[in-house]
C-alpha positions as a Markdown table, in Angstrom:
| # | Residue | x | y | z |
|---|---|---|---|---|
| 1 | Met | -95.5 | 50.4 | 126.8 |
| 2 | Gly | -93.5 | 53.4 | 125.5 |
| 3 | Gly | -94.1 | 54.1 | 121.8 |
| 4 | Ser | -97.2 | 51.8 | 121.7 |
| 5 | His | -100.4 | 52.7 | 119.9 |
| 6 | Lys | -103.3 | 51.4 | 121.4 |
| 7 | Ile | -106.8 | 50.4 | 119.2 |
| 8 | Ser | -109.4 | 52.6 | 119.8 |
| 9 | Pro | -112.4 | 50.6 | 119.5 |
| 10 | Thr | -115.5 | 52.0 | 116.9 |
| 11 | Pro | -118.5 | 53.4 | 118.9 |
| 12 | Thr | -120.6 | 54.7 | 116.8 |
| 13 | Thr | -121.3 | 52.0 | 113.9 |
| 14 | Asn | -121.3 | 48.2 | 114.3 |
| 15 | Ser | -121.5 | 48.3 | 109.9 |
| 16 | Pro | -118.9 | 45.5 | 108.2 |
| 17 | Lys | -118.6 | 48.9 | 106.3 |
| 18 | Gly | -117.7 | 51.1 | 109.1 |
| 19 | Asn | -115.2 | 48.3 | 110.8 |
| 20 | Ser | -113.6 | 47.5 | 107.5 |
| 21 | Thr | -112.3 | 51.2 | 107.0 |
| 22 | Thr | -111.4 | 51.4 | 110.7 |
| 23 | Leu | -109.0 | 48.0 | 109.9 |
| 24 | Lys | -107.9 | 49.3 | 106.7 |
| 25 | His | -106.5 | 52.2 | 108.3 |
| 26 | Leu | -105.2 | 50.1 | 110.9 |
| 27 | Phe | -103.4 | 47.4 | 108.7 |
| 28 | Glu | -101.3 | 50.1 | 107.8 |
| 29 | Gln | -99.4 | 50.3 | 111.0 |
| 30 | Glu | -96.9 | 47.2 | 111.9 |
| 31 | Lys | -97.5 | 47.6 | 115.7 |
| 32 | Pro | -100.6 | 48.4 | 116.7 |
| 33 | Leu | -102.1 | 45.0 | 115.3 |
| 34 | Phe | -100.5 | 42.8 | 118.2 |
| 35 | Pro | -101.3 | 45.2 | 121.1 |
| 36 | Met | -101.6 | 42.6 | 123.7 |
| 37 | Gln | -102.1 | 44.3 | 127.0 |
| 38 | Ser | -104.0 | 47.7 | 127.3 |
| 39 | Ser | -102.6 | 50.1 | 129.6 |
| 40 | Pro | -104.3 | 50.7 | 133.4 |
| 41 | Thr | -107.1 | 53.0 | 132.7 |
| 42 | Thr | -108.8 | 50.7 | 130.1 |
| 43 | Ser | -111.5 | 49.2 | 130.6 |
| 44 | Ala | -112.3 | 45.3 | 130.1 |
| 45 | Asn | -115.4 | 46.1 | 128.1 |
| 46 | Glu | -113.2 | 48.8 | 126.0 |
| 47 | Glu | -110.5 | 46.3 | 125.7 |
| 48 | Leu | -113.6 | 44.1 | 124.7 |
| 49 | Leu | -115.2 | 46.7 | 121.9 |
| 50 | Ser | -111.3 | 47.0 | 120.7 |
| 51 | Ala | -110.7 | 43.5 | 119.5 |
| 52 | Ile | -113.7 | 42.9 | 118.9 |
| 53 | Ser | -113.7 | 45.7 | 115.8 |
| 54 | Tyr | -110.8 | 44.1 | 114.8 |
| 55 | Cys | -112.0 | 40.7 | 114.7 |
| 56 | Thr | -115.4 | 42.0 | 112.5 |
| 57 | Phe | -113.0 | 41.8 | 109.3 |
| 58 | Val | -113.6 | 38.9 | 107.0 |
| 59 | Phe | -110.2 | 36.8 | 105.7 |
| 60 | Thr | -111.2 | 35.0 | 102.8 |
| 61 | Phe | -107.5 | 33.1 | 102.6 |
| 62 | Ser | -108.2 | 32.2 | 99.2 |
| 63 | Asp | -107.1 | 36.4 | 98.3 |
| 64 | Pro | -103.5 | 36.3 | 97.1 |
| 65 | Leu | -103.9 | 40.1 | 98.1 |
| 66 | Glu | -104.5 | 38.9 | 102.1 |
| 67 | Ser | -101.8 | 39.9 | 104.2 |
| 68 | Pro | -100.7 | 36.3 | 106.0 |
| 69 | Ala | -99.2 | 38.6 | 109.2 |
| 70 | Gln | -102.5 | 40.2 | 109.2 |
| 71 | Arg | -104.5 | 37.2 | 108.9 |
| 72 | Asp | -102.3 | 36.5 | 112.0 |
| 73 | Ser | -102.9 | 38.9 | 113.7 |
| 74 | Lys | -106.8 | 38.3 | 114.0 |
| 75 | Arg | -106.0 | 35.4 | 115.0 |
| 76 | Leu | -104.4 | 36.2 | 118.2 |
| 77 | Gln | -107.1 | 39.7 | 118.8 |
| 78 | Leu | -109.9 | 36.4 | 118.6 |
| 79 | Thr | -107.6 | 34.5 | 120.9 |
| 80 | Arg | -107.3 | 37.3 | 123.3 |
| 81 | Leu | -111.2 | 37.7 | 123.8 |
| 82 | Val | -111.7 | 34.1 | 124.7 |
| 83 | Ser | -108.6 | 35.3 | 126.9 |
| 84 | Ile | -111.2 | 38.0 | 128.3 |
| 85 | Leu | -114.2 | 36.3 | 128.4 |
| 86 | Lys | -113.0 | 33.4 | 130.1 |
| 87 | Ser | -111.0 | 35.3 | 132.7 |
| 88 | Ser | -114.4 | 37.5 | 133.5 |
| 89 | Lys | -116.3 | 36.2 | 136.1 |
| 90 | Lys | -119.3 | 38.4 | 135.1 |
| 91 | Pro | -121.2 | 37.9 | 132.4 |
| 92 | Val | -120.6 | 39.7 | 129.1 |
| 93 | His | -122.2 | 43.6 | 129.2 |
| 94 | Glu | -124.7 | 44.3 | 127.2 |
| 95 | Lys | -123.3 | 47.1 | 125.6 |
| 96 | Val | -120.7 | 44.8 | 124.4 |
| 97 | Leu | -123.4 | 42.0 | 123.4 |
| 98 | Glu | -124.4 | 43.1 | 120.2 |
| 99 | Pro | -121.2 | 44.0 | 118.5 |
| 100 | Leu | -120.0 | 40.7 | 120.1 |
| 101 | Val | -123.0 | 38.4 | 118.3 |
| 102 | Ser | -122.7 | 40.7 | 115.2 |
| 103 | Met | -119.0 | 40.4 | 115.0 |
| 104 | Ile | -119.9 | 36.3 | 115.7 |
| 105 | Ser | -122.5 | 36.6 | 112.8 |
| 106 | Asn | -120.2 | 38.0 | 110.2 |
| 107 | Asn | -117.3 | 35.5 | 110.6 |
| 108 | Leu | -119.8 | 32.2 | 110.4 |
| 109 | Phe | -122.8 | 33.1 | 108.1 |
| 110 | Arg | -120.9 | 33.0 | 104.6 |
| 111 | Pro | -121.7 | 31.3 | 101.4 |
| 112 | Leu | -120.6 | 27.8 | 101.9 |
| 113 | Pro | -118.9 | 25.7 | 97.9 |
| 114 | Pro | -121.0 | 23.6 | 96.5 |
| 115 | Pro | -120.2 | 20.1 | 97.7 |
| 116 | Asn | -118.0 | 17.6 | 96.6 |
| 117 | Asn | -118.8 | 15.4 | 94.3 |
| 118 | Thr | -115.6 | 13.3 | 93.7 |
| 119 | Cys | -117.0 | 9.8 | 95.5 |
| 120 | Ser | -120.6 | 8.4 | 95.1 |
| 121 | Ile | -122.5 | 7.8 | 98.6 |
| 122 | Ser | -123.7 | 4.8 | 96.9 |
| 123 | Glu | -120.1 | 2.8 | 96.7 |
| 124 | Leu | -119.5 | 4.0 | 100.4 |
| 125 | His | -118.7 | 1.3 | 103.7 |
| 126 | Glu | -118.8 | 2.0 | 106.4 |
| 127 | Glu | -117.9 | 4.7 | 108.1 |
| 128 | Glu | -116.4 | 6.2 | 105.0 |
| 129 | Asp | -116.2 | 9.8 | 105.0 |
| 130 | Pro | -116.0 | 11.5 | 101.0 |
| 131 | Ile | -117.7 | 14.6 | 102.9 |
| 132 | Ser | -114.3 | 15.7 | 104.4 |
| 133 | Thr | -112.8 | 19.4 | 103.2 |
| 134 | Leu | -110.8 | 20.9 | 105.9 |
| 135 | Leu | -110.8 | 24.6 | 105.5 |
| 136 | Pro | -108.4 | 27.2 | 105.8 |
| 137 | Ile | -110.4 | 29.7 | 107.3 |
| 138 | Trp | -111.0 | 27.2 | 110.4 |
| 139 | Ser | -107.7 | 28.7 | 112.4 |
| 140 | His | -110.5 | 31.3 | 112.7 |
| 141 | Leu | -113.5 | 29.7 | 113.1 |
| 142 | Gln | -112.2 | 27.2 | 115.6 |
| 143 | Ile | -111.9 | 30.5 | 118.2 |
| 144 | Val | -115.9 | 32.2 | 116.8 |
| 145 | Tyr | -116.7 | 29.0 | 118.0 |
| 146 | Glu | -115.7 | 29.1 | 121.3 |
| 147 | Ile | -116.5 | 32.6 | 121.7 |
| 148 | Leu | -119.8 | 31.9 | 121.2 |
| 149 | Leu | -120.3 | 28.6 | 123.5 |
| 150 | Arg | -118.6 | 30.6 | 125.9 |
| 151 | Ile | -121.6 | 33.6 | 125.4 |
| 152 | Val | -124.4 | 31.0 | 125.7 |
| 153 | Ile | -123.2 | 29.6 | 128.2 |
| 154 | Thr | -122.5 | 32.4 | 130.7 |
| 155 | Thr | -125.1 | 35.0 | 129.4 |
| 156 | Asp | -128.6 | 35.4 | 131.1 |
| 157 | Tyr | -131.2 | 33.5 | 128.2 |
| 158 | Lys | -133.8 | 36.5 | 128.5 |
| 159 | Ile | -130.7 | 38.6 | 127.7 |
| 160 | Leu | -129.4 | 36.4 | 124.9 |
| 161 | Arg | -133.1 | 35.9 | 123.1 |
| 162 | Glu | -132.8 | 39.7 | 122.5 |
| 163 | Tyr | -129.4 | 39.2 | 120.4 |
| 164 | Ile | -130.0 | 34.7 | 119.1 |
| 165 | Asp | -133.3 | 35.0 | 117.2 |
| 166 | His | -135.1 | 32.9 | 115.0 |
| 167 | Ser | -133.3 | 33.5 | 112.5 |
| 168 | Phe | -130.4 | 33.4 | 114.3 |
| 169 | Leu | -130.8 | 30.1 | 114.5 |
| 170 | Leu | -131.7 | 29.2 | 111.4 |
| 171 | Lys | -128.4 | 30.5 | 109.7 |
| 172 | Leu | -126.5 | 28.7 | 112.5 |
| 173 | Leu | -128.3 | 25.4 | 110.8 |
| 174 | Ala | -127.5 | 25.7 | 107.7 |
| 175 | Leu | -123.5 | 26.0 | 108.9 |
| 176 | Phe | -123.9 | 21.9 | 109.2 |
| 177 | Gln | -123.9 | 22.0 | 105.8 |
| 178 | Ser | -119.7 | 22.7 | 106.0 |
| 179 | Glu | -118.1 | 20.0 | 104.7 |
| 180 | Asp | -114.8 | 20.3 | 107.3 |
| 181 | Pro | -115.5 | 18.2 | 110.0 |
| 182 | Arg | -114.5 | 20.3 | 112.7 |
| 183 | Glu | -116.3 | 22.8 | 112.3 |
| 184 | Arg | -119.5 | 20.3 | 112.0 |
| 185 | Glu | -118.5 | 18.9 | 115.4 |
| 186 | Ser | -117.9 | 22.3 | 117.4 |
| 187 | Leu | -121.7 | 23.6 | 115.6 |
| 188 | Lys | -122.8 | 20.7 | 117.2 |
| 189 | Asn | -121.6 | 21.6 | 120.5 |
| 190 | Val | -123.1 | 25.2 | 120.0 |
| 191 | Tyr | -126.5 | 24.2 | 118.8 |
| 192 | His | -127.1 | 21.8 | 121.6 |
| 193 | Lys | -126.1 | 24.3 | 124.2 |
| 194 | Ile | -128.6 | 27.0 | 122.8 |
| 195 | Tyr | -131.3 | 23.7 | 123.0 |
| 196 | Ser | -131.1 | 23.0 | 126.2 |
| 197 | Lys | -131.0 | 26.8 | 127.7 |
| 198 | Phe | -133.2 | 28.0 | 125.2 |
| 199 | Ile | -136.6 | 26.6 | 126.4 |
| 200 | Ser | -139.1 | 28.2 | 124.8 |
| 201 | Asp | -137.2 | 27.3 | 121.5 |
| 202 | Arg | -137.1 | 23.7 | 121.7 |
| 203 | Ser | -140.4 | 23.8 | 119.6 |
| 204 | Phe | -138.8 | 25.6 | 116.7 |
| 205 | Met | -135.5 | 24.0 | 117.1 |
| 206 | Arg | -136.9 | 21.0 | 117.0 |
| 207 | Lys | -139.0 | 21.2 | 113.4 |
| 208 | Ser | -136.5 | 23.5 | 111.9 |
| 209 | Met | -133.9 | 20.7 | 112.5 |
| 210 | Thr | -137.0 | 18.0 | 110.9 |
| 211 | Asp | -136.9 | 20.5 | 107.6 |
| 212 | Val | -133.3 | 19.8 | 107.0 |
| 213 | Ile | -133.7 | 15.4 | 107.5 |
| 214 | Leu | -136.9 | 15.4 | 105.5 |
| 215 | Asn | -135.6 | 17.9 | 102.4 |
| 216 | Tyr | -132.6 | 15.5 | 102.9 |
| 217 | Val | -134.2 | 12.1 | 102.6 |
| 218 | Phe | -136.5 | 13.2 | 100.0 |
| 219 | Glu | -134.4 | 15.7 | 97.7 |
| 220 | Lys | -130.7 | 16.3 | 98.6 |
| 221 | Glu | -128.2 | 13.5 | 98.0 |
| 222 | Lys | -125.9 | 14.3 | 100.5 |
| 223 | Gln | -126.1 | 16.5 | 103.6 |
| 224 | Pro | -122.5 | 16.4 | 105.2 |
| 225 | Gly | -124.4 | 16.9 | 109.1 |
| 226 | Met | -126.4 | 14.4 | 109.1 |
| 227 | Ala | -124.6 | 12.8 | 111.9 |
| 228 | Glu | -124.0 | 15.1 | 114.0 |
| 229 | Leu | -127.4 | 16.3 | 113.2 |
| 230 | Leu | -128.9 | 12.8 | 115.0 |
| 231 | Glu | -126.1 | 13.2 | 117.4 |
| 232 | Ile | -128.2 | 16.4 | 118.6 |
| 233 | Trp | -131.7 | 14.5 | 118.2 |
| 234 | Gly | -130.5 | 12.1 | 120.1 |
| 235 | Thr | -129.9 | 13.0 | 123.3 |
| 236 | Ile | -133.2 | 14.9 | 123.1 |
| 237 | Ile | -134.9 | 11.5 | 122.3 |
| 238 | Asn | -132.8 | 10.4 | 125.5 |
| 239 | Gly | -135.0 | 13.2 | 127.6 |
| 240 | Phe | -138.5 | 12.3 | 126.5 |
| 241 | Thr | -141.1 | 11.8 | 129.4 |
| 242 | Val | -142.9 | 8.4 | 128.8 |
| 243 | Pro | -145.9 | 7.7 | 127.6 |
| 244 | Leu | -144.1 | 9.8 | 124.5 |
| 245 | Lys | -146.6 | 12.3 | 122.4 |
| 246 | Glu | -147.8 | 11.9 | 119.3 |
| 247 | Glu | -145.6 | 14.6 | 117.9 |
| 248 | His | -142.5 | 12.7 | 119.2 |
| 249 | Lys | -144.1 | 9.3 | 117.6 |
| 250 | Leu | -144.9 | 10.7 | 114.4 |
| 251 | Phe | -140.8 | 11.8 | 113.9 |
| 252 | Leu | -140.5 | 8.2 | 114.5 |
| 253 | Met | -142.2 | 6.6 | 111.5 |
| 254 | Arg | -142.3 | 9.6 | 109.6 |
| 255 | Val | -138.5 | 10.9 | 109.6 |
| 256 | Leu | -136.0 | 8.0 | 111.0 |
| 257 | Ile | -137.3 | 5.3 | 109.7 |
| 258 | Pro | -137.4 | 6.8 | 105.8 |
| 259 | Leu | -133.8 | 8.1 | 107.0 |
| 260 | His | -132.9 | 3.9 | 106.7 |
| 261 | Lys | -133.5 | 4.0 | 102.9 |
| 262 | Ala | -131.0 | 7.2 | 102.2 |
| 263 | Lys | -128.0 | 6.4 | 99.4 |
| 264 | Gly | -125.3 | 7.4 | 102.4 |
| 265 | Met | -126.6 | 6.0 | 105.6 |
| 266 | Gln | -123.5 | 3.9 | 106.2 |
| 267 | Leu | -122.1 | 7.9 | 107.2 |
| 268 | Tyr | -124.7 | 8.8 | 110.3 |
| 269 | His | -125.9 | 4.4 | 110.9 |
| 270 | Arg | -124.6 | 4.5 | 114.3 |
| 271 | Gln | -126.0 | 7.8 | 115.4 |
| 272 | Leu | -129.5 | 6.6 | 113.9 |
| 273 | Ala | -129.5 | 3.2 | 115.5 |
| 274 | Tyr | -129.1 | 4.8 | 118.7 |
| 275 | Cys | -131.8 | 7.6 | 118.1 |
| 276 | Val | -134.5 | 4.3 | 116.6 |
| 277 | Thr | -133.5 | 2.0 | 119.8 |
| 278 | Gln | -134.5 | 5.4 | 122.5 |
| 279 | Phe | -137.7 | 5.2 | 121.8 |
| 280 | Val | -138.3 | 0.8 | 121.6 |
| 281 | Gln | -136.6 | 1.3 | 125.2 |
| 282 | Lys | -139.1 | 4.3 | 126.3 |
| 283 | Glu | -142.3 | 2.2 | 124.3 |
| 284 | Pro | -140.9 | -1.4 | 123.4 |
| 285 | Met | -144.6 | -1.6 | 121.4 |
| 286 | Leu | -142.9 | 0.8 | 119.0 |
| 287 | Gly | -140.7 | -1.8 | 118.3 |
| 288 | Gly | -142.8 | -3.6 | 115.6 |
| 289 | Val | -142.9 | -0.4 | 113.5 |
| 290 | Val | -139.5 | 0.1 | 113.4 |
| 291 | Val | -138.9 | -3.9 | 112.4 |
| 292 | Arg | -141.3 | -3.3 | 109.3 |
| 293 | Gly | -140.2 | 0.1 | 108.4 |
| 294 | Ile | -136.8 | -1.4 | 108.0 |
| 295 | Leu | -137.5 | -4.8 | 106.8 |
| 296 | Lys | -139.5 | -1.9 | 104.1 |
| 297 | Tyr | -136.2 | -0.2 | 103.4 |
| 298 | Trp | -134.4 | -3.2 | 103.0 |
| 299 | Pro | -131.4 | -2.2 | 100.3 |
| 300 | Val | -131.2 | -4.3 | 97.2 |
| 301 | Thr | -128.2 | -4.7 | 96.1 |
| 302 | Asn | -126.4 | -2.3 | 98.9 |
| 303 | Cys | -124.2 | -5.2 | 100.7 |
| 304 | Ser | -122.5 | -2.6 | 103.3 |
| 305 | Lys | -125.7 | -1.7 | 104.5 |
| 306 | Glu | -127.2 | -4.8 | 104.8 |
| 307 | Ile | -124.9 | -5.8 | 107.1 |
| 308 | Leu | -125.6 | -2.7 | 109.4 |
| 309 | Leu | -129.4 | -3.5 | 109.2 |
| 310 | Ile | -128.7 | -6.9 | 110.6 |
| 311 | Gly | -127.0 | -5.7 | 113.6 |
| 312 | Glu | -129.5 | -2.9 | 114.5 |
| 313 | Leu | -132.3 | -5.5 | 113.8 |
| 314 | Glu | -130.3 | -7.7 | 116.6 |
| 315 | Glu | -130.1 | -5.3 | 118.8 |
| 316 | Leu | -134.0 | -4.0 | 118.3 |
| 317 | Val | -135.0 | -7.6 | 118.8 |
| 318 | Glu | -133.3 | -7.3 | 122.5 |
| 319 | Asn | -135.5 | -4.4 | 123.0 |
| 320 | Leu | -139.1 | -5.5 | 121.4 |
| 321 | Asp | -142.2 | -5.8 | 123.6 |
| 322 | Pro | -141.8 | -9.7 | 123.9 |
| 323 | Asp | -146.2 | -9.7 | 123.1 |
| 324 | Gln | -144.7 | -9.0 | 119.5 |
| 325 | Tyr | -142.2 | -11.5 | 119.3 |
| 326 | Arg | -145.3 | -14.3 | 117.7 |
| 327 | Lys | -145.9 | -11.7 | 115.2 |
| 328 | Leu | -142.2 | -10.5 | 114.1 |
| 329 | Ala | -141.3 | -14.1 | 114.0 |
| 330 | Leu | -141.9 | -14.7 | 110.2 |
| 331 | Pro | -141.4 | -11.8 | 108.5 |
| 332 | Leu | -137.9 | -11.3 | 110.2 |
| 333 | Cys | -136.5 | -15.2 | 110.0 |
| 334 | Thr | -137.4 | -14.7 | 106.6 |
| 335 | Gln | -135.4 | -11.8 | 105.6 |
| 336 | Ile | -132.5 | -13.1 | 107.5 |
| 337 | Thr | -132.5 | -16.3 | 105.8 |
| 338 | Lys | -132.7 | -13.8 | 102.1 |
| 339 | Cys | -129.8 | -12.8 | 104.1 |
| 340 | Ile | -127.8 | -16.3 | 105.1 |
| 341 | Asn | -128.5 | -17.0 | 101.5 |
| 342 | Ser | -126.8 | -13.8 | 99.9 |
| 343 | Trp | -123.5 | -14.6 | 97.9 |
| 344 | Asn | -121.6 | -11.9 | 99.7 |
| 345 | Ser | -119.6 | -13.5 | 102.5 |
| 346 | Gln | -119.9 | -11.2 | 104.6 |
| 347 | Val | -123.7 | -10.3 | 104.6 |
| 348 | Ala | -124.2 | -14.2 | 104.3 |
| 349 | Glu | -121.8 | -14.4 | 107.5 |
| 350 | Arg | -123.1 | -12.0 | 109.2 |
| 351 | Ala | -126.6 | -13.5 | 109.1 |
| 352 | Leu | -126.1 | -16.6 | 110.4 |
| 353 | Tyr | -124.0 | -15.0 | 114.2 |
| 354 | Val | -127.4 | -13.9 | 114.2 |
| 355 | Trp | -128.5 | -17.2 | 115.5 |
| 356 | Asn | -126.2 | -16.5 | 118.6 |
| 357 | Asn | -128.4 | -14.1 | 120.3 |
| 358 | Glu | -130.4 | -15.9 | 122.4 |
| 359 | Gln | -133.0 | -13.1 | 122.4 |
| 360 | Phe | -133.4 | -13.7 | 118.8 |
| 361 | Val | -133.7 | -17.9 | 119.2 |
| 362 | Lys | -136.3 | -17.1 | 121.8 |
| 363 | Met | -138.5 | -14.4 | 119.6 |
| 364 | Ala | -137.7 | -17.4 | 116.2 |
| 365 | Ser | -139.0 | -20.3 | 118.7 |
| 366 | Thr | -142.5 | -18.3 | 119.6 |
| 367 | Gly | -143.3 | -19.1 | 115.7 |
| 368 | Met | -141.6 | -22.2 | 114.8 |
| 369 | Val | -144.0 | -24.4 | 112.8 |
| 370 | Glu | -144.5 | -21.3 | 110.0 |
| 371 | Val | -140.6 | -20.2 | 110.7 |
| 372 | Tyr | -138.9 | -23.6 | 110.5 |
| 373 | Pro | -140.1 | -24.5 | 106.9 |
| 374 | Val | -138.0 | -21.0 | 106.0 |
| 375 | Ile | -135.9 | -21.5 | 107.7 |
| 376 | Val | -134.2 | -25.4 | 107.2 |
| 377 | Glu | -135.0 | -24.6 | 103.4 |
| 378 | Gly | -131.8 | -21.7 | 103.6 |
| 379 | Met | -130.4 | -24.0 | 105.5 |
| 380 | Glu | -130.2 | -26.4 | 103.0 |
| 381 | Lys | -129.5 | -24.5 | 99.9 |
| 382 | Asn | -126.6 | -22.8 | 101.5 |
| 383 | Leu | -124.7 | -26.6 | 102.9 |
| 384 | Lys | -125.2 | -27.6 | 98.7 |
| 385 | Trp | -124.8 | -24.2 | 96.9 |
| 386 | His | -123.2 | -22.0 | 98.6 |
| 387 | Trp | -119.1 | -21.9 | 96.8 |
| 388 | Ser | -117.6 | -20.2 | 100.5 |
| 389 | Lys | -116.3 | -22.9 | 102.9 |
| 390 | Ser | -116.6 | -20.7 | 106.5 |
| 391 | Val | -120.1 | -19.6 | 105.4 |
| 392 | Lys | -121.2 | -23.4 | 104.4 |
| 393 | Gln | -118.9 | -24.3 | 108.3 |
| 394 | Leu | -121.3 | -21.6 | 110.1 |
| 395 | Thr | -124.1 | -23.2 | 108.6 |
| 396 | Glu | -123.9 | -26.7 | 110.1 |
| 397 | Ser | -123.3 | -25.0 | 113.0 |
| 398 | Val | -126.8 | -23.5 | 112.8 |
| 399 | Lys | -128.3 | -26.6 | 111.6 |
| 400 | Leu | -127.3 | -28.5 | 114.5 |
| 401 | Met | -128.2 | -25.9 | 116.9 |
| 402 | Leu | -131.7 | -26.0 | 115.3 |
| 403 | Glu | -132.3 | -29.6 | 114.9 |
| 404 | Glu | -131.3 | -30.0 | 118.5 |
| 405 | Met | -133.9 | -27.8 | 120.0 |
| 406 | Asp | -136.9 | -29.6 | 117.4 |
| 407 | Pro | -135.3 | -32.4 | 115.4 |
| 408 | Ala | -139.1 | -33.4 | 114.1 |
| 409 | Leu | -139.8 | -29.7 | 112.8 |
| 410 | Tyr | -136.9 | -29.9 | 111.6 |
| 411 | Ser | -137.4 | -33.3 | 109.6 |
| 412 | Lys | -140.8 | -31.8 | 108.5 |
| 413 | Gly | -139.2 | -28.5 | 107.5 |
| 414 | Leu | -137.0 | -31.2 | 104.8 |
| 415 | Met | -140.5 | -32.8 | 104.1 |
| 416 | Ile | -141.8 | -29.9 | 103.0 |
| 417 | Met | -138.7 | -28.7 | 100.9 |
| 418 | Glu | -138.2 | -31.9 | 99.1 |
| 419 | Ala | -142.5 | -31.6 | 98.4 |
| 420 | Lys | -142.1 | -28.1 | 97.2 |
| 421 | Glu | -138.8 | -29.1 | 94.8 |
| 422 | Ser | -141.0 | -32.2 | 93.5 |
| 423 | Gly | -143.8 | -30.2 | 92.5 |
| 424 | Ala | -141.2 | -27.6 | 90.9 |
| 425 | His | -140.1 | -30.4 | 88.9 |
| 426 | Glu | -143.0 | -31.5 | 88.0 |
| 427 | Glu | -144.6 | -27.4 | 86.8 |
| 428 | Asp | -141.0 | -28.0 | 84.8 |
| 429 | Met | -141.8 | -30.9 | 83.3 |
| 430 | Lys | -145.6 | -29.9 | 82.4 |
| 431 | Arg | -144.0 | -26.3 | 81.0 |
| 432 | Lys | -141.8 | -28.6 | 78.8 |
| 433 | Lys | -144.4 | -30.9 | 77.3 |
| 434 | Ile | -146.5 | -27.3 | 77.0 |
| 435 | Trp | -143.7 | -25.9 | 75.0 |
| 436 | Glu | -143.0 | -29.4 | 73.0 |
| 437 | Arg | -146.8 | -29.7 | 71.7 |
| 438 | Ile | -147.1 | -25.8 | 71.1 |
| 439 | Glu | -143.4 | -26.1 | 68.6 |
| 440 | Leu | -144.7 | -29.3 | 67.0 |
| 441 | Ala | -147.9 | -27.3 | 66.1 |
| 442 | Ala | -145.8 | -24.8 | 64.9 |
| 443 | Ala | -143.8 | -27.1 | 62.7 |
| 444 | Lys | -147.1 | -28.2 | 60.7 |
| 445 | Asn | -148.4 | -24.5 | 60.3 |
| 446 | Asp | -148.6 | -22.9 | 56.8 |
| 447 | Phe | -148.1 | -19.9 | 58.0 |
| 448 | Phe | -144.7 | -20.5 | 60.1 |
| 449 | Asn | -143.5 | -22.8 | 56.9 |
| 450 | Pro | -145.1 | -21.2 | 53.4 |
| 451 | Pro | -144.2 | -23.0 | 50.5 |
| 452 | Pro | -141.7 | -21.9 | 48.2 |
| 453 | His | -143.7 | -21.3 | 45.6 |
| 454 | Tyr | -145.1 | -18.1 | 47.9 |
| 455 | Met | -141.3 | -16.9 | 48.5 |
| 456 | Cys | -140.3 | -13.7 | 46.9 |
| 457 | Val | -139.2 | -14.6 | 43.6 |
| 458 | Ser | -136.7 | -11.5 | 42.0 |
| 459 | His | -137.5 | -10.9 | 38.3 |
């Protein structure tokens, strides 16, 4: 093209300082900022190096001195890079790979802003995400992630491993702190692809992800990328062979189960429940450990968390080993009954609907003698005291079902409840009589009722 100038690569250095100098010179020229075509004599590698050199310069998108035209020009160059990589039938040459990974590192690995604290996670409802900030720099980052994904897919592991080392992987993992959900989604895809390819580094990657999760459980209140990390874990767990290794069982007990107690559980519960279910499906005997763990971390005042956990328990019951039904019937039914008596109508209704689940009813029936007194008391309390008309109607339906299942046990449960109430009434009367005697004795005691001459008289 007549009169046009070609951007020359910078073969002698890949340092940010060297590239910045070159780019500063380039930014002073108008036409060379959009060199989308190369001359016939230019090799593919030289084209790549030229674009890489240009894209190494990082825009902050917050500096008023930055030129929008220059930012647009960089985006075009990044797009050009993707186009060249996709059109090439050969893997990236090693001569190009090093500056390419260096350019990716310069763009991705940056200080992240402090977390947004505008909303308390404890006040969240399901699927509500306060940790969401759309970054203006995403117009560049999106393409950089595309480039990284492309080279991970197309480059031989032995070659790629020289440039993507443990340090690179840890920096990549730290980016899950990003508050832009678009970045976390791209990062998840890249990190999972690396995990699939880097077989010898899988143990290191699992340990690194575990450290991030544990840090969140015991130290931090917010971890924006928890849902994405658990999605990666879901696919990893899905690939575990049976019988499960001790390392993997410990991960379930020490990492996944404690995640149920975190304040922000609503943001990642779907992914967490999937991971837990995968474990129980592979080894149903683990169901008892999971159920007891969830009951241990049951929330006291968070109704939205209760609704989620009731659903998770219901799903777990369907995957439990039937041999465990007898042991878990009483603790499970006790917790569900507490939820049935909740003053929050949504919690109470969700707990009542559990009795529509055939598997749950089957589990409860294995411990009828112990379970019925607890359930009967819960049913009768609701019918007598609950404020919600819909909750009372649902309770009546469940009561009819339970009476049909075992009329004798239900009647016995009523008798036990009445005896319990009668005993409680007697205890209450005894307490009142004791207090009356104490008050009478106090009235007679001079210490509590001093005579008038003991009163303080001012002179």
